Amino acid sequence: MSFAEIVDGPFWYFSATVFVIGVLWRLVGMLNMGSKTDFSTPRSSGSAAALSINITRFFPRADFWSRIRLQVVAGYLFHVGLFALLFFAAPHIEFYREYVTGFGWVALPEWAFILVSEIAFLGLMLLILHRMLNPVTRAISDRGDYIGSILIFLVMLTGCLALARSHEVLRVTHFFLAELLLVYFPFSALIHTFTFPFSRGFMGAHYGRRGVKV
């Protein structure tokens, strides 16, 4: 069996299985952690605060804007761009139709794909540079933060290079790196993609019951 056949076959099923089971394991583990019973009389609705904080945290507080605007702008450029690439790039839709969903949907035109790719690259590069150059962010970053960023960068880069599909090596390299990312994903900080609504909700409910505005 050639390397390409392994990447297209067994390693794809292995990485997809690790990804699904790993994400479920992390979510179930987090939800089963529970919390101490709060015997105090609630001053406000914890559920409403949990919902509220999940919405309001998408927008930076005005008090902090001048200090975090780079991270906020770069974060939105990267995350929105990556979302568009993942779910609306024609090769990805073709892949989902063949391997996952059995159906497809309307794809971005090629010019939009290129534009979105550049936006996502710009956001990711700004975030990496900020992590490396800002003293506070650098101090709280660990090796896993850099590994995740570099893996995503390489997956995006090889994906753009493989867009023309004229070189099989590029396609296989892109697919292999994406599968490595799937294996790494559940055991890294990238899991925040799925856990952030729960962590935000927990914090919102905690402070909401105490009447603290969040």
C-alpha positions as a printed NumPy array, in Angstrom:
array([[  0.   ,   0.   ,   0.   ],
       [  1.435,   3.389,  -0.997],
       [  1.661,   6.388,   1.317],
       [ -1.124,   8.117,  -0.623],
       [ -3.386,   5.074,  -0.204],
       [ -2.691,   5.046,   3.545],
       [ -3.486,   8.749,   3.802],
       [ -6.672,   8.404,   1.749],
       [ -7.765,   5.251,   3.554],
       [ -6.722,   3.847,   6.958],
       [ -5.121,   7.   ,   8.35 ],
       [ -8.167,   9.083,   7.428],
       [-10.508,   6.718,   9.273],
       [ -8.098,   6.559,  12.225],
       [ -7.734,  10.341,  12.523],
       [-11.481,  10.936,  12.112],
       [-12.206,   8.357,  14.826],
       [ -9.651,   9.872,  17.212],
       [-11.115,  13.32 ,  16.549],
       [-14.735,  12.332,  17.203],
       [-14.033,  10.159,  20.252],
       [-11.506,  12.646,  21.635],
       [-13.859,  15.613,  21.347],
       [-16.73 ,  13.656,  22.926],
       [-14.422,  12.466,  25.708],
       [-13.319,  16.016,  26.496],
       [-16.888,  17.363,  26.425],
       [-18.318,  14.573,  28.592],
       [-15.411,  14.899,  31.012],
       [-15.92 ,  18.632,  31.313],
       [-19.694,  18.36 ,  31.793],
       [-19.246,  15.63 ,  34.439],
       [-16.91 ,  17.752,  36.522],
       [-19.926,  19.363,  38.132],
       [-19.684,  22.175,  40.635],
       [-20.226,  22.813,  44.306],
       [-23.824,  23.291,  45.37 ],
       [-24.554,  26.965,  45.795],
       [-26.828,  27.413,  48.833],
       [-27.007,  31.191,  48.572],
       [-30.219,  32.841,  47.435],
       [-29.815,  33.723,  43.754],
       [-29.967,  37.442,  43.084],
       [-30.487,  36.948,  39.394],
       [-31.059,  34.191,  36.865],
       [-27.968,  32.093,  36.264],
       [-29.39 ,  30.698,  33.023],
       [-30.056,  34.161,  31.61 ],
       [-26.527,  35.255,  32.546],
       [-25.067,  32.113,  30.936],
       [-26.893,  32.897,  27.698],
       [-26.072,  36.582,  27.89 ],
       [-22.336,  36.113,  28.366],
       [-22.195,  33.724,  25.419],
       [-23.531,  36.522,  23.225],
       [-21.849,  39.574,  24.728],
       [-18.369,  38.012,  24.772],
       [-18.363,  38.089,  20.985],
       [-17.987,  41.845,  21.33 ],
       [-15.058,  43.336,  23.295],
       [-15.831,  45.591,  26.225],
       [-15.195,  49.246,  25.441],
       [-12.961,  49.558,  28.527],
       [-10.495,  47.021,  27.094],
       [-10.776,  47.813,  23.39 ],
       [ -7.635,  49.935,  23.122],
       [ -5.549,  47.137,  24.672],
       [ -6.983,  44.113,  22.886],
       [ -8.059,  45.409,  19.489],
       [ -5.197,  43.655,  17.67 ],
       [ -6.114,  40.271,  19.144],
       [ -9.823,  40.842,  18.49 ],
       [ -9.426,  41.935,  14.867],
       [ -6.844,  39.248,  14.097],
       [ -8.956,  36.626,  15.852],
       [-12.035,  37.438,  13.798],
       [-10.039,  37.565,  10.551],
       [ -8.603,  34.128,  11.25 ],
       [-11.656,  32.362,  12.67 ],
       [-14.188,  33.709,  10.146],
       [-11.777,  33.081,   7.282],
       [-11.023,  29.556,   8.45 ],
       [-14.73 ,  28.79 ,   8.891],
       [-15.411,  29.929,   5.319],
       [-12.531,  27.83 ,   3.992],
       [-13.545,  24.741,   5.934],
       [-17.187,  24.734,   4.917],
       [-17.427,  26.671,   1.658],
       [-14.257,  25.836,  -0.305],
       [-15.199,  23.687,  -3.289],
       [-12.642,  20.888,  -2.61 ],
       [-13.823,  20.622,   0.998],
       [-17.483,  20.433,  -0.008],
       [-16.579,  17.694,  -2.471],
       [-14.732,  15.859,   0.309],
       [-17.652,  16.153,   2.757],
       [-20.067,  14.918,   0.076],
       [-17.904,  11.885,  -0.677],
       [-16.736,  10.924,   2.82 ],
       [-19.107,  12.454,   5.411],
       [-22.511,  13.86 ,   4.481],
       [-23.372,  12.317,   1.14 ],
       [-24.532,  15.691,  -0.188],
       [-22.967,  19.051,  -1.012],
       [-23.862,  22.743,  -1.088],
       [-22.946,  25.948,  -2.889],
       [-19.209,  26.679,  -2.86 ],
       [-17.269,  29.92 ,  -2.879],
       [-16.061,  31.057,  -6.308],
       [-12.298,  30.772,  -6.743],
       [-11.682,  34.516,  -6.369],
       [-13.558,  34.488,  -3.051],
       [-11.584,  31.433,  -1.928],
       [ -8.331,  33.28 ,  -2.588],
       [ -9.581,  36.411,  -0.792],
       [-10.781,  34.436,   2.239],
       [ -7.499,  32.498,   2.329],
       [ -5.51 ,  35.723,   2.469],
       [ -7.76 ,  37.071,   5.228],
       [ -7.344,  33.893,   7.274],
       [ -3.569,  33.857,   6.727],
       [ -3.307,  37.503,   7.788],
       [ -5.283,  36.857,  10.976],
       [ -3.272,  33.751,  11.849],
       [  0.082,  35.436,  11.233],
       [ -0.914,  38.416,  13.394],
       [ -1.97 ,  36.079,  16.204],
       [  1.295,  34.113,  16.03 ],
       [  3.389,  37.286,  15.989],
       [  1.418,  38.711,  18.903],
       [  1.943,  35.505,  20.863],
       [  5.688,  35.671,  20.19 ],
       [  6.224,  39.401,  20.733],
       [  3.788,  40.433,  23.469],
       [  5.502,  39.793,  26.848],
       [  2.314,  38.799,  28.696],
       [  0.916,  36.544,  25.957],
       [  4.34 ,  34.958,  25.46 ],
       [  4.611,  34.22 ,  29.187],
       [  1.271,  32.381,  29.339],
       [  1.798,  30.472,  26.07 ],
       [  3.15 ,  26.955,  26.063],
       [  4.572,  24.685,  23.382],
       [  1.124,  23.351,  22.527],
       [ -0.094,  26.803,  21.532],
       [  2.669,  27.097,  18.946],
       [  2.26 ,  23.521,  17.692],
       [ -1.443,  24.077,  17.055],
       [ -0.841,  27.378,  15.246],
       [  1.957,  25.951,  13.098],
       [ -0.079,  22.867,  12.188],
       [ -3.027,  25.009,  11.108],
       [ -0.694,  27.269,   9.119],
       [  0.816,  24.295,   7.3  ],
       [ -2.607,  22.786,   6.597],
       [ -3.826,  26.096,   5.143],
       [ -0.636,  26.614,   3.126],
       [ -0.63 ,  23.153,   1.564],
       [ -4.369,  23.457,   0.948],
       [ -3.853,  26.635,  -1.072],
       [ -0.935,  25.1  ,  -2.965],
       [ -3.021,  22.017,  -3.744],
       [ -5.988,  24.031,  -5.005],
       [ -5.058,  23.552,  -8.643],
       [ -4.921,  19.786,  -8.014],
       [ -2.151,  19.517, -10.591],
       [  0.29 ,  17.885,  -8.18 ],
       [ -0.781,  14.75 ,  -6.349],
       [  2.053,  15.193,  -3.829],
       [  0.587,  18.504,  -2.649],
       [ -2.89 ,  17.027,  -2.255],
       [ -1.579,  14.064,  -0.251],
       [  0.607,  16.344,   1.891],
       [ -2.362,  18.607,   2.638],
       [ -4.571,  15.653,   3.499],
       [ -1.889,  14.089,   5.715],
       [ -1.314,  17.325,   7.663],
       [ -5.07 ,  17.789,   8.086],
       [ -5.284,  14.274,   9.515],
       [ -2.435,  15.006,  11.921],
       [ -4.365,  18.079,  13.035],
       [ -7.474,  15.95 ,  13.631],
       [ -5.451,  13.615,  15.88 ],
       [ -3.847,  16.502,  17.766],
       [ -7.022,  18.584,  18.084],
       [ -8.855,  16.959,  21.056],
       [ -5.731,  16.939,  23.233],
       [ -4.758,  20.563,  22.706],
       [ -6.04 ,  24.063,  23.376],
       [ -7.779,  23.855,  19.997],
       [-10.579,  22.015,  21.811],
       [-11.847,  25.481,  22.802],
       [-13.669,  25.387,  19.447],
       [-16.232,  23.141,  21.151],
       [-15.849,  23.99 ,  24.839],
       [-16.026,  27.78 ,  24.819],
       [-19.877,  27.981,  25.049],
       [-19.794,  25.788,  28.164],
       [-16.938,  27.607,  29.905],
       [-18.529,  30.965,  29.161],
       [-21.91 ,  29.701,  30.317],
       [-20.476,  28.343,  33.583],
       [-18.815,  31.641,  34.374],
       [-21.918,  33.612,  33.423],
       [-24.188,  31.449,  35.599],
       [-21.734,  31.625,  38.518],
       [-21.613,  35.396,  38.575],
       [-25.195,  35.863,  37.412],
       [-26.554,  34.124,  40.523],
       [-24.6  ,  36.623,  42.61 ],
       [-26.05 ,  39.577,  40.783],
       [-22.747,  40.489,  39.149],
       [-23.097,  42.056,  35.73 ],
       [-21.144,  39.998,  33.189]])
